[in-house]
CSV table of C-alpha atoms and ligand atoms in Angstrom, one decimal:
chain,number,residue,atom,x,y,z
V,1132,UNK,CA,22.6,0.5,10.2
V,1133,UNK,CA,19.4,1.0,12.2
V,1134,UNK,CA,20.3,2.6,15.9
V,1135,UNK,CA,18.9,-0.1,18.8
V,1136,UNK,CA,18.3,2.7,20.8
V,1137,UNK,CA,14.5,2.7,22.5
V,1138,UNK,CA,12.3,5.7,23.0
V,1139,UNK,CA,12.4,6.9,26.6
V,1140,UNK,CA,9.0,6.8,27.2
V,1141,UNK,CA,9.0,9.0,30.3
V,1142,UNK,CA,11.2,11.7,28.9
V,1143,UNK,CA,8.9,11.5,25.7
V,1144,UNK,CA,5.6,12.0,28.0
V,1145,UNK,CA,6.6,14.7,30.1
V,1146,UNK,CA,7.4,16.4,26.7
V,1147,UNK,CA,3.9,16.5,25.9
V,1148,UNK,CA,1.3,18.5,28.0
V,1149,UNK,CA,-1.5,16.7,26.3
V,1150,UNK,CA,-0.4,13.4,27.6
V,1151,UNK,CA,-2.4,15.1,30.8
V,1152,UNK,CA,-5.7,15.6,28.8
V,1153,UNK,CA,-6.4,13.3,26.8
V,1154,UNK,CA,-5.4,9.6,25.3
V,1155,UNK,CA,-4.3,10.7,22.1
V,1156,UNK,CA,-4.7,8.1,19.3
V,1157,UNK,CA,-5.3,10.2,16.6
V,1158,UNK,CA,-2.2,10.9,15.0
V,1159,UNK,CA,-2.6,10.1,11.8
V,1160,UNK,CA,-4.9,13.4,12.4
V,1161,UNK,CA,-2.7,15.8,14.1
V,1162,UNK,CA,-0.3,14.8,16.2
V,1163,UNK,CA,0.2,16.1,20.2
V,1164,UNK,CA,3.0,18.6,19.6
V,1165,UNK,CA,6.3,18.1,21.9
V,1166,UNK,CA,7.2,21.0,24.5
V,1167,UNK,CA,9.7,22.8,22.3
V,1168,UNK,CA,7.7,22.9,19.9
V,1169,UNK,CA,5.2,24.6,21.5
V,1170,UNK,CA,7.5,27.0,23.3
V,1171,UNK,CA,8.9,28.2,20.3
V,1172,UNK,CA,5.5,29.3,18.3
V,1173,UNK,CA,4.4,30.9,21.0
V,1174,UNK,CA,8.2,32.8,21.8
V,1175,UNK,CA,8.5,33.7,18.1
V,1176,UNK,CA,4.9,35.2,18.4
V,1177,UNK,CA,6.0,37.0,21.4
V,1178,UNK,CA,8.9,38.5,19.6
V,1179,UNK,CA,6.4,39.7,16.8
V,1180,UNK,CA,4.4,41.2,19.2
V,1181,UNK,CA,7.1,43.0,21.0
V,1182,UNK,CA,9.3,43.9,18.1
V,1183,UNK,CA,7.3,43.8,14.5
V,1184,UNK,CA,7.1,40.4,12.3
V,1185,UNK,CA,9.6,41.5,9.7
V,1186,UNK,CA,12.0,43.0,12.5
V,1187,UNK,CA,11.5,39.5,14.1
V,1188,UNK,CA,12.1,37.7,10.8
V,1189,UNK,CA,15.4,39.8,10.6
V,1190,UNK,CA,16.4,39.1,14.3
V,1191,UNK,CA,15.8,35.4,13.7
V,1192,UNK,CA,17.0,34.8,10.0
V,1193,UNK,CA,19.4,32.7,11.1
V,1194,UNK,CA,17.0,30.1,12.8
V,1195,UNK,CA,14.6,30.4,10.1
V,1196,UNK,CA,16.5,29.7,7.5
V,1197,UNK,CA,17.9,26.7,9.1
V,1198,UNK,CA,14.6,24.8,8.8
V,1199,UNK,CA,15.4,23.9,5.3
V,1200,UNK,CA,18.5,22.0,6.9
V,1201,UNK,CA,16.8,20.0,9.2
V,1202,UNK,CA,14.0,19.1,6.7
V,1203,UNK,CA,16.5,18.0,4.1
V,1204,UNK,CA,18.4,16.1,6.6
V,1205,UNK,CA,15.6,14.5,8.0
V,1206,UNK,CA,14.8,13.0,4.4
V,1207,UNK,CA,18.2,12.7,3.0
V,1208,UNK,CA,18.1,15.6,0.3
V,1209,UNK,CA,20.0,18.8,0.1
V,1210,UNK,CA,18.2,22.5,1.4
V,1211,UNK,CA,18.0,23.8,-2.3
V,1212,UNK,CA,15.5,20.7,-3.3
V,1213,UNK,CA,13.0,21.3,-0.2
V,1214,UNK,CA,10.2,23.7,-0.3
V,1215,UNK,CA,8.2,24.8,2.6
V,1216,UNK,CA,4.3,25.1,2.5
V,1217,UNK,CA,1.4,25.5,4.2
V,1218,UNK,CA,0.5,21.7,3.9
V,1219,UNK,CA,1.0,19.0,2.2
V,1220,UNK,CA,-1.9,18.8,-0.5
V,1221,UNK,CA,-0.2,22.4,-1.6
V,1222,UNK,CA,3.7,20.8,-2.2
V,1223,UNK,CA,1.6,18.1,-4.0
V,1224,UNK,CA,0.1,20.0,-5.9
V,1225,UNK,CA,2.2,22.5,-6.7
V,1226,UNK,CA,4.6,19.8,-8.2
V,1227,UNK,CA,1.8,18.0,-10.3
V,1228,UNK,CA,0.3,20.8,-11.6
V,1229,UNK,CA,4.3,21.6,-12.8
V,1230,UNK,CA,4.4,18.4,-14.5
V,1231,UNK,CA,3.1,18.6,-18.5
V,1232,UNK,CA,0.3,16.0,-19.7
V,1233,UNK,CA,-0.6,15.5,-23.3
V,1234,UNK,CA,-3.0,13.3,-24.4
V,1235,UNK,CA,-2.7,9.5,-24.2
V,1236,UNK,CA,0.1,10.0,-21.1
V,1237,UNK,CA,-0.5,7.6,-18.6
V,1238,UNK,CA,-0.5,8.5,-14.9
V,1239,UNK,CA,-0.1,5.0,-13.0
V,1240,UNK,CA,-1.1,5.4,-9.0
V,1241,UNK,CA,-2.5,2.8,-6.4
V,1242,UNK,CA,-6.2,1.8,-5.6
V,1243,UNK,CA,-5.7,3.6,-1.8
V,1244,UNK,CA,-4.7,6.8,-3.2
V,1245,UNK,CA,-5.7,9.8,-1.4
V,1246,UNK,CA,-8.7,11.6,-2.5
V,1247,UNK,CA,-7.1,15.1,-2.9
V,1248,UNK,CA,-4.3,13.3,-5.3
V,1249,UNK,CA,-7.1,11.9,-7.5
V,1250,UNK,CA,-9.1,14.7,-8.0
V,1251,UNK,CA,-6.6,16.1,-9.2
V,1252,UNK,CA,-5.2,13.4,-11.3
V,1253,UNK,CA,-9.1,13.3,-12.8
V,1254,UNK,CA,-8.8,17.4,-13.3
V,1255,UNK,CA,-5.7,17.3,-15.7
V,1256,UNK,CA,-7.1,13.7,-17.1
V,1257,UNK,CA,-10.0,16.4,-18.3
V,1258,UNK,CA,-7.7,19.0,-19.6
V,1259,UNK,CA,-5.3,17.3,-21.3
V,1260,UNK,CA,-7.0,13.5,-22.3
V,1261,UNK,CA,-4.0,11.9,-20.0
V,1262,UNK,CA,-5.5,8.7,-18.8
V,1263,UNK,CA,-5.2,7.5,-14.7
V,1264,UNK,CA,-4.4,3.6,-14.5
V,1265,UNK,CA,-4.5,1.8,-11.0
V,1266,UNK,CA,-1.5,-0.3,-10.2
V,1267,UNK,CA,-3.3,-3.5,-8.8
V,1268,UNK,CA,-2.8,-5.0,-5.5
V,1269,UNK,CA,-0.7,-8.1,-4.6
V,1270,UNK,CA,-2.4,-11.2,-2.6
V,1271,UNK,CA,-1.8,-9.1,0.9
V,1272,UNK,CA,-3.3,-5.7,-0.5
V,1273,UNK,CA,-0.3,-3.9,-0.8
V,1274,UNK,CA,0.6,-2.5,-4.3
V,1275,UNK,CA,2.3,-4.9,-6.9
V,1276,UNK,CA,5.2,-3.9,-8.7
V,1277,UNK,CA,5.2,-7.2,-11.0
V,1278,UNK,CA,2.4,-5.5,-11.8
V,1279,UNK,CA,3.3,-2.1,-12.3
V,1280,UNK,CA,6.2,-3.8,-14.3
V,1281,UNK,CA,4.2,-5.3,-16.3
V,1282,UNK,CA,2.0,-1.6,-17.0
V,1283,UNK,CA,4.8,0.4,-18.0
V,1284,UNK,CA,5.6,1.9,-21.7
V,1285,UNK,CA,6.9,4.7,-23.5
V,1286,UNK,CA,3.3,6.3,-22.6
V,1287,UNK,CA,3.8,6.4,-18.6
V,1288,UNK,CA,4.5,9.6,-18.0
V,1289,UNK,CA,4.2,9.8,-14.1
V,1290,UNK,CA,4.1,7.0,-11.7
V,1291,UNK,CA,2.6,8.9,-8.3
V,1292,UNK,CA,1.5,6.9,-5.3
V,1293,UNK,CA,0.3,7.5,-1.7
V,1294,UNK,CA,3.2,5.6,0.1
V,1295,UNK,CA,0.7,5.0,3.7
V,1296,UNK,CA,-2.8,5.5,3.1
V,1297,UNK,CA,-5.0,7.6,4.8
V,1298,UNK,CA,-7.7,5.2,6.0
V,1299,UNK,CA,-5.4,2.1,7.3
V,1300,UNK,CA,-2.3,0.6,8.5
V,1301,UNK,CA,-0.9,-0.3,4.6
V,1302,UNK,CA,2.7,0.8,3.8
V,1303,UNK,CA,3.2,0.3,0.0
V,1304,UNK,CA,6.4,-0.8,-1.1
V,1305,UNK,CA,7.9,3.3,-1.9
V,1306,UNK,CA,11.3,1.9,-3.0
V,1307,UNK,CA,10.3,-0.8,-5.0
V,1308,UNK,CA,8.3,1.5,-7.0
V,1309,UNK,CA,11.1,3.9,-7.2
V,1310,UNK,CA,13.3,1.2,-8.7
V,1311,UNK,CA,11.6,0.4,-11.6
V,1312,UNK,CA,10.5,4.2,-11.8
V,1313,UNK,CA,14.3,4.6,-11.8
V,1314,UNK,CA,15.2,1.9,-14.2
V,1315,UNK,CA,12.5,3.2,-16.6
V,1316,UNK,CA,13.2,7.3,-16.2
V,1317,UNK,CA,9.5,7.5,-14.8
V,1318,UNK,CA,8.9,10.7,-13.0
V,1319,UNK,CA,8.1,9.1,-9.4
V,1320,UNK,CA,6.3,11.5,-7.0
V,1321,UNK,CA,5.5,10.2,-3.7
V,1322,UNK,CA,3.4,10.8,-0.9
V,1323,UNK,CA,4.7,10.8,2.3
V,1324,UNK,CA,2.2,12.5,4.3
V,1325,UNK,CA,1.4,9.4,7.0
V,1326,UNK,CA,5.2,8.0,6.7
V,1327,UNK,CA,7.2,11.0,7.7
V,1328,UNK,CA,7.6,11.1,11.5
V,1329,UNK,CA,6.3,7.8,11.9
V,1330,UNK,CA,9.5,5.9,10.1
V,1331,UNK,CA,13.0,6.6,8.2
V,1332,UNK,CA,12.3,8.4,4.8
V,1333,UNK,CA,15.6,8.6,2.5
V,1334,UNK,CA,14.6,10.2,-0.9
V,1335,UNK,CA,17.8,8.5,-2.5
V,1336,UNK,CA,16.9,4.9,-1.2
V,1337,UNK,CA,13.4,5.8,-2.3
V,1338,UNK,CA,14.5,7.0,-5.4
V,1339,UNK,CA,11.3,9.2,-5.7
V,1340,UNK,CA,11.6,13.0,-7.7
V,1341,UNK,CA,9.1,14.4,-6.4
V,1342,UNK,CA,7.7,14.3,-2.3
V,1343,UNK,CA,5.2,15.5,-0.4
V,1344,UNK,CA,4.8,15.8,3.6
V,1345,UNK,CA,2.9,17.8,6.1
V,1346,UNK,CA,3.7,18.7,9.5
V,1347,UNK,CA,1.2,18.3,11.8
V,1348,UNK,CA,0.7,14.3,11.8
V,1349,UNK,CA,3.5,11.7,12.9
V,1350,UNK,CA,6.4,14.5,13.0
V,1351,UNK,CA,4.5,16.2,15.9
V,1352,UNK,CA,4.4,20.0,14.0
V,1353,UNK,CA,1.9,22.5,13.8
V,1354,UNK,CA,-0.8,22.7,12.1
V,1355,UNK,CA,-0.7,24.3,8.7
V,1356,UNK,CA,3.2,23.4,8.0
V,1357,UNK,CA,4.2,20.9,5.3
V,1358,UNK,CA,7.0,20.7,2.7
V,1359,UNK,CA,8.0,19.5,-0.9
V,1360,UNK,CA,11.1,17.7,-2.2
V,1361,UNK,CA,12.0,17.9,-5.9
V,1362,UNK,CA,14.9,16.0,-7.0
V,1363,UNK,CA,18.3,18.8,-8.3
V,1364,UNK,CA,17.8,17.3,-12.0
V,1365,UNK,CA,14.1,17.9,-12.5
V,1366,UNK,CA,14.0,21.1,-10.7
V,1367,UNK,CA,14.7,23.0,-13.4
V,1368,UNK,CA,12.6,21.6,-15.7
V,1369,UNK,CA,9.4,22.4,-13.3
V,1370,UNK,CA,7.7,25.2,-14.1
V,1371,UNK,CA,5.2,26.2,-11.1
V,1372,UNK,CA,1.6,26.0,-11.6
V,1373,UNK,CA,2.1,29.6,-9.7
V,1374,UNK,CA,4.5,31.9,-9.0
V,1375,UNK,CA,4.6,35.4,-6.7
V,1376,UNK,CA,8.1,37.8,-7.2
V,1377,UNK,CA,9.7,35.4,-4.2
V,1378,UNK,CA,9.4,32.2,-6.6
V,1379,UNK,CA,10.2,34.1,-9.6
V,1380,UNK,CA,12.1,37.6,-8.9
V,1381,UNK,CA,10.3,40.1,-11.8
V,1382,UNK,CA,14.0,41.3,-13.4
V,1383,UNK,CA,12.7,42.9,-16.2
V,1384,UNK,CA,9.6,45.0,-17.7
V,1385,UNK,CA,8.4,41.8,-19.2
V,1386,UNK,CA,10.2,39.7,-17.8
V,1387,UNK,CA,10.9,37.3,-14.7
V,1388,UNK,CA,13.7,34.6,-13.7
V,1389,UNK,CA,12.6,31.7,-11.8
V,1390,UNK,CA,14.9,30.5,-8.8
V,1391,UNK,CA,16.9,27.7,-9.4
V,1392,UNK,CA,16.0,26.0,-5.8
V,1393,UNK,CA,12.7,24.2,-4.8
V,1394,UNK,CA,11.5,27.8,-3.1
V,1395,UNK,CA,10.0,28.5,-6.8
V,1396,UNK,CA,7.3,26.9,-5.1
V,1397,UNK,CA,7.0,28.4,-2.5
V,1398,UNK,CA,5.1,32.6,-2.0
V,1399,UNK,CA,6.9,35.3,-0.3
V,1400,UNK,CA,4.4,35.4,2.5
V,1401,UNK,CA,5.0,32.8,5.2
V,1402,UNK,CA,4.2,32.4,9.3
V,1403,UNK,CA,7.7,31.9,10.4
V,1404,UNK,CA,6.3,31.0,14.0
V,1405,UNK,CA,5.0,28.2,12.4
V,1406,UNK,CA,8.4,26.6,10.0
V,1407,UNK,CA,10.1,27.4,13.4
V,1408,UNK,CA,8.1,24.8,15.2
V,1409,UNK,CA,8.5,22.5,12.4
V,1410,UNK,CA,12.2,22.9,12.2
V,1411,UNK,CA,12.0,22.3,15.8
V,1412,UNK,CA,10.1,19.0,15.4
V,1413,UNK,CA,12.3,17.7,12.8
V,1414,UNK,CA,14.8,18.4,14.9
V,1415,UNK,CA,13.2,16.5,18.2
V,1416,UNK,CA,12.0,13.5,15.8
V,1417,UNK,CA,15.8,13.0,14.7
V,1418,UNK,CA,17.0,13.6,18.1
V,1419,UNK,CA,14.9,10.4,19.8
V,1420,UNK,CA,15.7,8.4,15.9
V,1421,UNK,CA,13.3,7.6,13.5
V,1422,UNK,CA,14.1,3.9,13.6
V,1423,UNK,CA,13.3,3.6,17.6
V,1424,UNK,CA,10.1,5.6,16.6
V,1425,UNK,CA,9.3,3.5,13.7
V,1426,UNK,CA,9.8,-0.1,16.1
V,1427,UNK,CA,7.6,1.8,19.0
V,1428,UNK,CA,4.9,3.4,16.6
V,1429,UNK,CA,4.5,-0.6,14.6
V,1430,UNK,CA,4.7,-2.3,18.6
V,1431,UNK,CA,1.8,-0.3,19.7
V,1432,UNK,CA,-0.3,-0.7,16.7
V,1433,UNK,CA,0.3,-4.5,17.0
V,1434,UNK,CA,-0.4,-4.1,20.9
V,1435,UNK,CA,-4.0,-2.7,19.3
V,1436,UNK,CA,-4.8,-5.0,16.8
V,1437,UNK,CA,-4.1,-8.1,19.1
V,1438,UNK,CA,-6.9,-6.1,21.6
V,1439,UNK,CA,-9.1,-5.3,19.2
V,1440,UNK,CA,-9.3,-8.9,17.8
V,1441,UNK,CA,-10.7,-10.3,20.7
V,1442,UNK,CA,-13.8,-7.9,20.5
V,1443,UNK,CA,-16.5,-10.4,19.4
V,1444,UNK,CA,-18.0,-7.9,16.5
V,1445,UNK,CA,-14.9,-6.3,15.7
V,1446,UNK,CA,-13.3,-6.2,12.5
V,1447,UNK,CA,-9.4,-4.7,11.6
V,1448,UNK,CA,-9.2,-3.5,7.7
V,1449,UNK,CA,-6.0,-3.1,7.7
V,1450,UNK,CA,-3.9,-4.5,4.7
V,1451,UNK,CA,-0.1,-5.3,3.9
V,1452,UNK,CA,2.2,-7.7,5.3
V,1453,UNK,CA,3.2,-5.4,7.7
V,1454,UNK,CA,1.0,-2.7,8.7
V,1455,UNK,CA,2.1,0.7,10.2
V,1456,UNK,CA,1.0,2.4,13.3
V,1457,UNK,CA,-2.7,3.2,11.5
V,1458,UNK,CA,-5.1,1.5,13.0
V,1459,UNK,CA,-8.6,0.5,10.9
V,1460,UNK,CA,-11.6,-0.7,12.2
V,1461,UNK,CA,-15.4,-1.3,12.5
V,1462,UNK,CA,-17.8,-2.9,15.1
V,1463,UNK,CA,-20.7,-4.9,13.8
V,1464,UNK,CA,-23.9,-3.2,14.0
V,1465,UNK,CA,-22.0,0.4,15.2
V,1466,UNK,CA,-22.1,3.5,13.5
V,1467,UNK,CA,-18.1,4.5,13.5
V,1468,UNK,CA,-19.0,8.0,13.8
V,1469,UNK,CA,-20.8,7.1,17.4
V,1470,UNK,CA,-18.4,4.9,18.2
V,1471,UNK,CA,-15.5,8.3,18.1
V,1472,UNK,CA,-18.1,10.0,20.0
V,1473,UNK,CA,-18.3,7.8,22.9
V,1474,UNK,CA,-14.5,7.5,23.2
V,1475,UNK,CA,-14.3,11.3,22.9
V,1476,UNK,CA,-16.5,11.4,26.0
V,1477,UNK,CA,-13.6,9.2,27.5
V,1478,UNK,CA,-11.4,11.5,26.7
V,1479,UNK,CA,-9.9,9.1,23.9
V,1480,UNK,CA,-9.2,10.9,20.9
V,1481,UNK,CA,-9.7,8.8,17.4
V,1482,UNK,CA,-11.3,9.8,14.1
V,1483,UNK,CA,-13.3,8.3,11.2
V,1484,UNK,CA,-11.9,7.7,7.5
V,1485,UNK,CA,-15.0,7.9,5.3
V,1486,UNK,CA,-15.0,6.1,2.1
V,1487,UNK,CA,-15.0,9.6,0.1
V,1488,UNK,CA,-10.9,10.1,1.6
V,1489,UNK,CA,-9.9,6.6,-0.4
V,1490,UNK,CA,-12.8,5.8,-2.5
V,1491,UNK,CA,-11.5,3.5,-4.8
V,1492,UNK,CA,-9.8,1.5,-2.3
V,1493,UNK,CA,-13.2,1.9,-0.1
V,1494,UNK,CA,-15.3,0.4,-3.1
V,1495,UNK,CA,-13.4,-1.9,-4.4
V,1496,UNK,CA,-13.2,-3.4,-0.5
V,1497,UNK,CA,-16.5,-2.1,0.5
V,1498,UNK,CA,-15.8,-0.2,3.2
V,1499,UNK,CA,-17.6,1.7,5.2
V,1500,UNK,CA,-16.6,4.3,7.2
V,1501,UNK,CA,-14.1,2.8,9.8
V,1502,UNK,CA,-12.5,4.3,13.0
V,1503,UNK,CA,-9.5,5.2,12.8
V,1504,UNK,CA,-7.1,4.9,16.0
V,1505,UNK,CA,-3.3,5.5,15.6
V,1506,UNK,CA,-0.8,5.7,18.1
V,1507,UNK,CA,2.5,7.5,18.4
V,1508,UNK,CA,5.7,6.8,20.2
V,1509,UNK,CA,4.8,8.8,23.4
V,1510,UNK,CA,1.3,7.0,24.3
V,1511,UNK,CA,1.8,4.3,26.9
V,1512,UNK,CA,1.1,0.7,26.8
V,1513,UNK,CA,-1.9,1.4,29.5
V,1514,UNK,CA,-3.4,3.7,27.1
V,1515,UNK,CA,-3.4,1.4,24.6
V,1516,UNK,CA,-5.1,-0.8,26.7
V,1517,UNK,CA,-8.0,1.2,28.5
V,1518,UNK,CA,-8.8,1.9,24.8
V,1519,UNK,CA,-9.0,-1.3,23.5
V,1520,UNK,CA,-10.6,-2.0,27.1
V,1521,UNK,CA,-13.5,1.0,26.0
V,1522,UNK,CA,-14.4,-0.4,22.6
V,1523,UNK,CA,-14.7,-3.6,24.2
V,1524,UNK,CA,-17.5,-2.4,26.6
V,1525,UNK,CA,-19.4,-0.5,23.5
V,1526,UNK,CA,-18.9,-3.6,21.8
V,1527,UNK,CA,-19.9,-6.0,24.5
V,1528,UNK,CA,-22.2,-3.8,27.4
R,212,LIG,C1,-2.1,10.2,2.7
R,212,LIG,C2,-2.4,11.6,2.8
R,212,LIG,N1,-1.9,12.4,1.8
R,212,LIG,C3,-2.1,13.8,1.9
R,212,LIG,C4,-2.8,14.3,2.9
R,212,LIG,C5,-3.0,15.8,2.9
R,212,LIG,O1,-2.2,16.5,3.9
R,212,LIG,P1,-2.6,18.0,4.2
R,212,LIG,O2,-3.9,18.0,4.9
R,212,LIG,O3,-1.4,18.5,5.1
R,212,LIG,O4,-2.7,18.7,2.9
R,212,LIG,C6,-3.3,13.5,3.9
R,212,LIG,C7,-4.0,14.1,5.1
R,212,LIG,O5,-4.8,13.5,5.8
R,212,LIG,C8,-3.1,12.1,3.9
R,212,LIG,O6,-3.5,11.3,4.8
């Protein structure tokens, strides 16, 4: 049952020091990290300064190991499933690159899959002769799972989709997929890099194996944080593309014996100032609800797009019947890239999604590259207007 509660908007503004700096619409980029998560990379650094970073690690076990709690509950998996990494691309990767091709497999993904997936989708395709096949879109842009029904056969080896796009407000539908994925016994990895934080992600109504997420965007971490989910039942038939003595402990002259959890993926050498903070902002998303996040985020994107539709010149790209908190759009005749730079100057923070970070969504729709303005939970209903208000003015001087 989704909780009514609202975000306290005040509470969740005075948590953030950047609120004072800047109007911060650019969190599909990095998010403004929240107080405590500040104050506890920069306390844990203080500790390894004053004591030694393995002492520290040893003083603070406790804590540190509790990260894999929170991420797991935040998703609804168990701590042996969840990995921690450096970002997300790495959990990504490190689970495809586990997963074995031959040729003639097909690997079924969406036209607005993210470029870092495809390339490497287009790297095993060369290795191994797997083919990539593009789901098409339904009538609203979203991907079609009548028609990724219709695509599947004994040859489908992976079904791997970017669940919110990088370059706009489109939320495919992740547990539809995972249905028939299910239904099939189609390995189903997800990406959840733009959805985590920003809504409620449940692995087992998702039915995905296989997830990705980073830190730094909607759940408010730091930079250079991110995690992996593998399902218990395919865990153990994952291999790593790479593996250090933590991954797979070296018990015998020629020999080694992979760990049975998700931390197979993982290296021994980690910055546990950092998982603290994201524990910490796990912690702080669940805390406020990721349902009263999810109604706020979608309320101030539509609070945008209603603004930014009365710009004569202005055009929104975003697709799906209902569009999440990633804002897409171009002004006639501007360069997106000047149009950043002059809300920059107005200390409005945005950024630009070139075609190269979607391209076959970008040339199938012909899109240049569009500006890219996403609000979070803690911006106010007055920032969203003065920035609307600024793009009307470059628009319209
Ligand atoms: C949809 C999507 N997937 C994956 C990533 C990669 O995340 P990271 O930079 O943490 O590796 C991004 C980053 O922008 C993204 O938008």
């Amino acid at each position: 049952m989704p909780s009514a509660a609202s975000v306290d908007l005040e509470r969740a503004r005075a948590d953030t020091p950047g609120v004072a700096n800047r109007i911060h619409l650019n969190n599909a980029g990095a998010a403004l990290m929240p107080g405590p998560v500040i104050q506890t990379i920069k306390d844990y650094t203080d500790l390894e300064a004053a004591i030694g970073g393995y002492e520290a690690a040893g003083q603070e076990a406790t804590r540190i190991d509790g990260v894999y709690d929170s991420v797991a509950r935040l998703i609804g998996a168990t701590r042996d499933e969840i990995a921690l990494t450096e970002n997300a691309t790495v959990a990504w990767d490190m689970a495809f690159y586990a997963l074995a091709f031959q040729a003639g497999d097909r690997i079924l993904t969406a036209q607005a899959e993210y470029a870092a997936n495809y390339v490497a989708y287009l790297q095993v395709a060369k290795r191994t002769g797997a083919v990539i096949e593009v789901i098409p879109n339904d009538e609203t842009g979203a991907l079609n799972p009548r028609a990724l029904e219709s695509m599947i056969d004994e040859r489908v080896k992976l079904i791997s989709i970017t669940w919110i796009p990088t370059n706009g407000g489109l939320v495919n539908p992740a547990a539809e997929i995972g249905r028939i994925a299910r239904s099939h016994g189609i390995t189903y990895l997800l990406d959840a890099c733009q959805a985590v934080g920003q809504m409620p992600v449940d692995v087992n109504e998702l039915n995905c194996d296989i997830l990705s997420a980073t830190g730094r965007k909607f759940l408010r971490g730091p930079r250079g944080t991110g995690f992996l989910y593998v399902r218990r039942k395919l865990l153990g038939e994952l291999e790593p593309p790479m593996i250090d003595h933590f991954a797979a402990p070296w018990t015998s002259p020629d020999g080694y014996t992979l760990r049975s959890d998700a931390r197979r993926f993982e290296t021994w050498e980690n910055s546990y100032a950092l998982r603290l903070g994201l524990g910490v902002a796990v912690d702080y998303a669940q805390s406020i609800g990721l349902d009263a996040i999810q109604r706020r985020c979608i309320a101030l994107a539509d609070q945008l797009r209603d603004l930014l539709r009365k710009i004569p010149g202005a055009t929104i790209h975003d697709l799906g019947a209902h569009p999440s908190a990633i804002v897409s759009m171009t002004v006639d005749g501007a360069d997106s890239q000047t149009i950043k730079a002059h809300l920059h100057e107005k200390r409005v923070n945005v950024s630009v999604s070139g075609p190269p970070s979607t391209l076959l969504d970008a040339s199938a729709r012909r899109l240049p590259p569009v500006v890219r303005l996403s609000p979070h939970y803690y911006n106010s209903e007055a920032e969203i207007t003065q920035a609307a208000d600024l793009i009307r003015r470059f628009a319209c001087p």
